[in-house]
mmCIF file of C-alpha atoms and ligand atoms in Angstrom:
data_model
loop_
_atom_site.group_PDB
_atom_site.id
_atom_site.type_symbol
_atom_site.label_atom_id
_atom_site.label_comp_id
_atom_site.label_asym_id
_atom_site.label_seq_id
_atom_site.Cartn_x
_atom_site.Cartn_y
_atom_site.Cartn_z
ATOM 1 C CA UNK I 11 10.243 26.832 171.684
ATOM 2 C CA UNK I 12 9.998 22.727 172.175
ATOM 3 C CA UNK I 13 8.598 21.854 175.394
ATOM 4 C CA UNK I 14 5.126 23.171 175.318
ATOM 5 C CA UNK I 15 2.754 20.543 175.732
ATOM 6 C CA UNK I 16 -0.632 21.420 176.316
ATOM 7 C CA UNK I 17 -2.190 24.956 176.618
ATOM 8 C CA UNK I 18 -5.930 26.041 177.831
ATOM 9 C CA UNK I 19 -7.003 28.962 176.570
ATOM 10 C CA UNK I 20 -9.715 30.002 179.335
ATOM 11 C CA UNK I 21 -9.322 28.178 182.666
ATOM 12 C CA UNK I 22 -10.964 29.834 186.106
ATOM 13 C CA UNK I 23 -9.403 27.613 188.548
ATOM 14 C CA UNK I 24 -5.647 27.520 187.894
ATOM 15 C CA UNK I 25 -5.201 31.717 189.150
ATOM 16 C CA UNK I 26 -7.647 32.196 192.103
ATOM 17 C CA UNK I 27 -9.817 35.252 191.289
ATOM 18 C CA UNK I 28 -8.618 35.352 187.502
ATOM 19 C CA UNK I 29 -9.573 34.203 184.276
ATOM 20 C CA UNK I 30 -6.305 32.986 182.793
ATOM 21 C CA UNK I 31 -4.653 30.881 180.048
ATOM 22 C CA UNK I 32 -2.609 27.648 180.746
ATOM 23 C CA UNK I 33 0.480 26.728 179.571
ATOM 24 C CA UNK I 34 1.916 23.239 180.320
ATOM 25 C CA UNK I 35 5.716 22.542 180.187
ATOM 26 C CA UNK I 36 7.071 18.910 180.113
ATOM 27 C CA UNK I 37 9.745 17.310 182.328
ATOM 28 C CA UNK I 38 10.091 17.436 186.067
ATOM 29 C CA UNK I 39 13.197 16.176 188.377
ATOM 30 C CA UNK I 40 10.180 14.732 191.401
ATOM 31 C CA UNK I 41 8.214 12.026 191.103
ATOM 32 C CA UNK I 42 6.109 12.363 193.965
ATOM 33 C CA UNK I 43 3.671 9.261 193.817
ATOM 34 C CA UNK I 44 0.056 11.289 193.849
ATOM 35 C CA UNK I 45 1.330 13.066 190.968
ATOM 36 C CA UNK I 46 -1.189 12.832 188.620
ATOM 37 C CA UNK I 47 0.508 14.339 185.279
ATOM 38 C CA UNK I 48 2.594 10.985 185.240
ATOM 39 C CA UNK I 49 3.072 11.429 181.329
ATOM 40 C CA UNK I 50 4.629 14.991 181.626
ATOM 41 C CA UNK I 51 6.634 14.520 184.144
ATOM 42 C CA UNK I 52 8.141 10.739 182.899
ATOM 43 C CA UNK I 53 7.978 11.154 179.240
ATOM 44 C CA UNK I 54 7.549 14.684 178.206
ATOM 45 C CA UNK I 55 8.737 13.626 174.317
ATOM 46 C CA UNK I 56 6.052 11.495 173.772
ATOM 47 C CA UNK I 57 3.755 13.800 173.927
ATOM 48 C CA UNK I 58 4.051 16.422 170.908
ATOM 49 C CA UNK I 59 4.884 19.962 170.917
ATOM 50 C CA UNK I 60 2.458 22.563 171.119
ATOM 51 C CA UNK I 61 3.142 25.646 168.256
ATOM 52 C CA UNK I 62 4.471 28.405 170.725
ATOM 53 C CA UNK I 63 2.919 30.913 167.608
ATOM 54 C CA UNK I 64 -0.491 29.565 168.578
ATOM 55 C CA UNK I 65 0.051 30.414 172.281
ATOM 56 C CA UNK I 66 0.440 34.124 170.951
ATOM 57 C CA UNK I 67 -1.951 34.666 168.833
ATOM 58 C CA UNK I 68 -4.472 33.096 170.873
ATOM 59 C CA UNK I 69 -3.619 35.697 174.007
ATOM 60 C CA UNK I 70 -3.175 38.765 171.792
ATOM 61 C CA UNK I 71 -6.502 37.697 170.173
ATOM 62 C CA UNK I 72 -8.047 37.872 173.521
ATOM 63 C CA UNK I 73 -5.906 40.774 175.182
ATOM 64 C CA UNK I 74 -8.355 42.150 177.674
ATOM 65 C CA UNK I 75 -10.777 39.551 177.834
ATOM 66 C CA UNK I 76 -8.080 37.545 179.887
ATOM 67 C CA UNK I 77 -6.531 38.547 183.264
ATOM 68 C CA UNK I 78 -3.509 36.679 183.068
ATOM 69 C CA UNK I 79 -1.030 32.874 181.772
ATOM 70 C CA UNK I 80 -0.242 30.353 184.070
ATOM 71 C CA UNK I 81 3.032 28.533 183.400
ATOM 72 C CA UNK I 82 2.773 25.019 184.840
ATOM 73 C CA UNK I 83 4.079 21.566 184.445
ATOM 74 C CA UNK I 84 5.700 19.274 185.127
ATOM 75 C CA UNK I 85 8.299 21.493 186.829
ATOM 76 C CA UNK I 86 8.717 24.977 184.315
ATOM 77 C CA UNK I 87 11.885 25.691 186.398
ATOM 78 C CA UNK I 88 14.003 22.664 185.125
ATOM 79 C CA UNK I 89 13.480 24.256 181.674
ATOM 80 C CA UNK I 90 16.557 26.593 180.984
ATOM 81 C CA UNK I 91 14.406 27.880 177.856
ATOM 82 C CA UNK I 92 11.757 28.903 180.638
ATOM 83 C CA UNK I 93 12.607 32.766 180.660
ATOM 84 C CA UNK I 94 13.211 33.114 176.549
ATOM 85 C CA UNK I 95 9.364 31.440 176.884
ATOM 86 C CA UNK I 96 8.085 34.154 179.380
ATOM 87 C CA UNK I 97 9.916 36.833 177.696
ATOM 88 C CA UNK I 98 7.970 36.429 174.576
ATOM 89 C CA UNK I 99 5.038 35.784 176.436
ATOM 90 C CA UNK I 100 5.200 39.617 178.307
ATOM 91 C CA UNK I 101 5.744 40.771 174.757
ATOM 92 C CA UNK I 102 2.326 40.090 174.841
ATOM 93 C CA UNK I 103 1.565 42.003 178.096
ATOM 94 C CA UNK I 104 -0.062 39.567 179.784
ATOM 95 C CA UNK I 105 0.196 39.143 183.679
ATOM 96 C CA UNK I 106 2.212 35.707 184.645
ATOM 97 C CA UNK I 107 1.271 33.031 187.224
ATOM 98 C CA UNK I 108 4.721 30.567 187.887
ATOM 99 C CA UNK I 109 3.634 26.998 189.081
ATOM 100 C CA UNK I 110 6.989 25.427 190.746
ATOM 101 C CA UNK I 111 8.177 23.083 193.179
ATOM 102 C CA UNK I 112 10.686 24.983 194.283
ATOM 103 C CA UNK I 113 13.605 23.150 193.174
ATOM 104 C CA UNK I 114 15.346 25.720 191.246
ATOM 105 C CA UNK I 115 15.691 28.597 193.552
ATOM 106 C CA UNK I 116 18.250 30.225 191.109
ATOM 107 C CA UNK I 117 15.579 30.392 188.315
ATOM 108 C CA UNK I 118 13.304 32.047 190.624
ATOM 109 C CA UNK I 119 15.830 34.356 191.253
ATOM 110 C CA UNK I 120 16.213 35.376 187.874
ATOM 111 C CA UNK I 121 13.276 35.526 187.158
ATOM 112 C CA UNK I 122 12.086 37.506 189.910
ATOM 113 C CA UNK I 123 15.262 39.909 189.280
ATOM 114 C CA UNK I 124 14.192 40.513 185.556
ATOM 115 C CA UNK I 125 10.189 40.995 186.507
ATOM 116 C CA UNK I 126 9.426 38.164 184.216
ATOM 117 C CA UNK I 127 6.186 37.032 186.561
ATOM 118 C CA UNK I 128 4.033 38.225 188.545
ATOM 119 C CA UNK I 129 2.573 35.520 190.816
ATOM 120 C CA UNK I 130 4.348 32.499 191.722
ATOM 121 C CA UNK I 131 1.859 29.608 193.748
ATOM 122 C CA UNK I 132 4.767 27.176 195.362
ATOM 123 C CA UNK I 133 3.986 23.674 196.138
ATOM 124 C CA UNK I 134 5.647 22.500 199.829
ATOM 125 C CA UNK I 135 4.996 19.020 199.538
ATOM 126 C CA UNK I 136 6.096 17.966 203.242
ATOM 127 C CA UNK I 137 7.396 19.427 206.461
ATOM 128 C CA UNK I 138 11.203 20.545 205.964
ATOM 129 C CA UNK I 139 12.974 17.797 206.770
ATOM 130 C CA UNK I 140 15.448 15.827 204.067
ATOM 131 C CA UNK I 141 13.229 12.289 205.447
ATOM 132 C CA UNK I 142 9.666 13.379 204.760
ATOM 133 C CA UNK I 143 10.525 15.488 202.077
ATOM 134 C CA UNK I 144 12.300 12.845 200.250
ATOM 135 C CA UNK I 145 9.430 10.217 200.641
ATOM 136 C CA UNK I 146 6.648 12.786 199.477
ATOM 137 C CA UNK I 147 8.558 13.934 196.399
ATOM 138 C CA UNK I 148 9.695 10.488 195.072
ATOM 139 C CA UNK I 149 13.742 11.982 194.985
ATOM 140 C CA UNK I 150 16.662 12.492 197.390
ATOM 141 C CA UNK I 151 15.764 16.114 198.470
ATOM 142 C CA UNK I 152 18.099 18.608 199.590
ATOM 143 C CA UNK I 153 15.799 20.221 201.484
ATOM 144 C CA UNK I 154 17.956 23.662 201.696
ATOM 145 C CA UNK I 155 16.945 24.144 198.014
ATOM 146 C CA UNK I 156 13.406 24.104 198.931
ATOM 147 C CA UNK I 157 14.002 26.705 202.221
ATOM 148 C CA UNK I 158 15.902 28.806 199.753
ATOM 149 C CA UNK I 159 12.860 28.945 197.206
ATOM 150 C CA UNK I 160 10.528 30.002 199.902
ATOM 151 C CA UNK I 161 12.839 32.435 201.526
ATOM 152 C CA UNK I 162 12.873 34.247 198.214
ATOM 153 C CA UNK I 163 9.729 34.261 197.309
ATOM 154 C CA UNK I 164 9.011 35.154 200.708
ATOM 155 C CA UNK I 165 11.276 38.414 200.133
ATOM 156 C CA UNK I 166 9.682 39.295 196.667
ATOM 157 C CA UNK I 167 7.011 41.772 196.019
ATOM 158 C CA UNK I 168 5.243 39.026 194.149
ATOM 159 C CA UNK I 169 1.728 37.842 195.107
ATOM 160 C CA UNK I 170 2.824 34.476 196.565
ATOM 161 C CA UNK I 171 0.922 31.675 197.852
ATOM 162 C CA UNK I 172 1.933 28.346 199.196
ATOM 163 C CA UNK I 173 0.215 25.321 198.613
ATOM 164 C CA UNK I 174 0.509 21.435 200.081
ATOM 165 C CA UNK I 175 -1.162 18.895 198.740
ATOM 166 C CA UNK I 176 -2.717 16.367 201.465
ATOM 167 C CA UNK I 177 -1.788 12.909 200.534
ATOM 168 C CA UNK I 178 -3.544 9.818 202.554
ATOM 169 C CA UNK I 179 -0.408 8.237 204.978
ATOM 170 C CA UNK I 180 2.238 11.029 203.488
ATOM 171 C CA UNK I 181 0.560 14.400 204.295
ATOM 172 C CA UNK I 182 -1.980 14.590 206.944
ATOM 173 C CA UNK I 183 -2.702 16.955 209.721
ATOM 174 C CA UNK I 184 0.188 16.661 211.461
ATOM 175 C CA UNK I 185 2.267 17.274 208.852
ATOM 176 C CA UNK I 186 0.567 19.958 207.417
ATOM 177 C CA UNK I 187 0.709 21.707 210.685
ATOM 178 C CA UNK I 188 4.183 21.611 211.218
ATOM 179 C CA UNK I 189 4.328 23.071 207.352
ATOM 180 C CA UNK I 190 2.492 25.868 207.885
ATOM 181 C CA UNK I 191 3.514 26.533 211.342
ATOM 182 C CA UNK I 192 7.316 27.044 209.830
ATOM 183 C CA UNK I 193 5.701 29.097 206.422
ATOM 184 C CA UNK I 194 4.495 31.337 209.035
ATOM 185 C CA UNK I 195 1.551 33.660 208.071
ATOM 186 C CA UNK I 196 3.116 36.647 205.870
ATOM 187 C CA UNK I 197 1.663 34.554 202.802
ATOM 188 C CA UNK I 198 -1.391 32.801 202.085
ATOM 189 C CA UNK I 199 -1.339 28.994 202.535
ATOM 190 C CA UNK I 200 -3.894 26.624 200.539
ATOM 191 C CA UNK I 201 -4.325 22.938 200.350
ATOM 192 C CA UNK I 202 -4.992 20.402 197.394
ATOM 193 C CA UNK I 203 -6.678 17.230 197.899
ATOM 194 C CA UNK I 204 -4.604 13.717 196.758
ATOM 195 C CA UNK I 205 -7.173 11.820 193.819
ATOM 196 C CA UNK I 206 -6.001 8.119 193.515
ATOM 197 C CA UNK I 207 -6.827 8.741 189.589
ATOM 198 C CA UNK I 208 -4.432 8.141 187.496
ATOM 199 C CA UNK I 209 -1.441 8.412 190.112
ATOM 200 C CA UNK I 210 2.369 8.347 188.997
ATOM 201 C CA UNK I 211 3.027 5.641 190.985
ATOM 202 C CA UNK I 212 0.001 2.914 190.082
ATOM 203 C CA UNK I 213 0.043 1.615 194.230
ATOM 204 C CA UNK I 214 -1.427 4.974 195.266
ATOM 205 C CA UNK I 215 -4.415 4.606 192.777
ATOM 206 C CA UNK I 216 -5.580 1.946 195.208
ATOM 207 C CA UNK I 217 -5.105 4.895 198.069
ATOM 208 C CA UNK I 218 -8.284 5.689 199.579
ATOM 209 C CA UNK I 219 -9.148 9.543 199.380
ATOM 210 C CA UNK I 220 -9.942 11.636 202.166
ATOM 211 C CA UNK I 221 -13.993 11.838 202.760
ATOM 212 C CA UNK I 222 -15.703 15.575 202.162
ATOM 213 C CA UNK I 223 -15.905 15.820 205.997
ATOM 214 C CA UNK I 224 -11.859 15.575 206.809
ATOM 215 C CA UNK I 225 -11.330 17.804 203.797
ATOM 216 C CA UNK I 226 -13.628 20.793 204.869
ATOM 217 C CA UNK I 227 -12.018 20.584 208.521
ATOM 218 C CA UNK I 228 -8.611 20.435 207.339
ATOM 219 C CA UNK I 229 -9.279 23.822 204.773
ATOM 220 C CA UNK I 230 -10.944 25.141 208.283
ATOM 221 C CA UNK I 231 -8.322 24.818 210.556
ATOM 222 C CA UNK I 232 -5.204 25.384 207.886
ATOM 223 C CA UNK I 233 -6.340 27.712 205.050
ATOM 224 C CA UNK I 234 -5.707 31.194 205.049
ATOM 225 C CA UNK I 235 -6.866 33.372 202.222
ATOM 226 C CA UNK I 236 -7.062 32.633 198.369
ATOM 227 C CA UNK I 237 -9.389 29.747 198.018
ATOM 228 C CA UNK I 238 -10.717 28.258 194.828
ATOM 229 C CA UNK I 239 -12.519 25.721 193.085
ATOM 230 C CA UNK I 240 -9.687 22.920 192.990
ATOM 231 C CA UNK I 241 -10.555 19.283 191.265
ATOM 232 C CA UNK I 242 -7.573 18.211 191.168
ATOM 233 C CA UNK I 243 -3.950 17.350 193.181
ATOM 234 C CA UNK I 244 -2.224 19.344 190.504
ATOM 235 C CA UNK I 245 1.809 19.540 189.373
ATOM 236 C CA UNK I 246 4.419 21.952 190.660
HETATM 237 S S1 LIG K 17 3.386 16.531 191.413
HETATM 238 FE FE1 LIG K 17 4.505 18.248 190.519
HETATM 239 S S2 LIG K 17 6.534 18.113 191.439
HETATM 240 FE FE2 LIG K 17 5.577 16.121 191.746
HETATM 241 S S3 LIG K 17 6.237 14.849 189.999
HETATM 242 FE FE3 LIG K 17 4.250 15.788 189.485
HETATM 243 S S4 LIG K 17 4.795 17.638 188.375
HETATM 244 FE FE4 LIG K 17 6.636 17.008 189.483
#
């Protein structure tokens, strides 16, 4: 499969509580501004393909050692190869973490439908409104296509978490209160930090970062469950 652009074979911070793989897709249809995978999301075919048949050996060369993949981006949902990819990647019978944005509630669908993942972590970038979410993501949002993704997932058996990533003038506590507030607390919600390093759009790598003290009372008063070393804003 063309697409794959980068894979990790141990990582313990991208599945809370796991030791998992990484696989990185190219191409996303956001471009939120903090993003910081800038070259996957704007020019995925610059960067060159990573062999699918190394993916596979390396996780059937480590079945057991390994808990689990993570399929990230970029976006994986706005790849229509995505569940061919995780297909052969159950062949394996490893456990599968989605990364997504949310902006292919279909996909999810189908994915969910054929039990081609297991755990799907959901990035709400901003409260549900077509305004905010529109500014945060860098794109026109129809923001029933992101209400749809979470009502699925909401309704699947998977394990589920939501995640928003605070962003300096875009996402503070306000509007990560009203986002959890309409999440509501079936699911556990978690928060990423915005890093003006290497930013998508280069004006927000003269953003200043939140100091440690505002971080550690925002994960106080919004976190619940499923928290893990994080260093970095990440894609979704
Ligand atoms: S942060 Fe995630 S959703 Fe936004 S542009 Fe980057 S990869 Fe796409």
């Amino acid at each position: 499969m063309r697409g794959i652009k980068g894979f990790i074979p141990s990582s313990l911070i991208d599945w809370p509580g796991k030791l998992c793989s990484v696989v990185f897709l190219g191409g996303c249809g956001f471009r939120c501004p903090a993003c910081h995978n800038s070259r996957l999301v704007l020019e995925p075919a610059s960067l060159p393909d990573y062999p699918l048949d190394q993916v596979l050996s390396n996780l059937r060369a480590r079945r057991g050692w390994i808990d689990g993949i993570t399929v990230t981006g970029g976006e994986p949902t706005a790849r229509k190869e995505l569940p061919d990819l995780l297909r052969t990647l159950r062949k394996t019978g490893t456990r599968i973490k989605l990364d997504s944005n949310g902006s292919n509630p279909s996909m999810l669908k189908e994915l969910i439908g054929r039990r081609l993942i297991d755990a799907v972590y959901m990035d709400v970038k901003a409260p549900l409104n077509m305004k905010e979410y529109s500014a945060v993501a860098g794109v026109p949002i129809d923001i029933r296509i992101i209400k749809r993704s979470i009502g699925i997932l909401k309704r699947s058996d998977l394990e589920v978490v939501f995640r928003t990533t605070a962003v300096p003038g875009l996402v503070e506590e306000p509007q990560i209160r009203e986002i959890r507030d309409a999440l509501g607390p079936e699911r556990p919600f978690v928060l990423q930090f915005f890093r003006n390093s290497s930013t998508l759009d280069p004006e927000f790598s003269k953003v200043e970062e939140f100091p440690q003290g505002r971080i550690e009372n925002m994960r106080a008063e919004f976190e619940s469950a499923t928290r893990r070393p994080e260093p970095l804003a990440n894609a979704g």
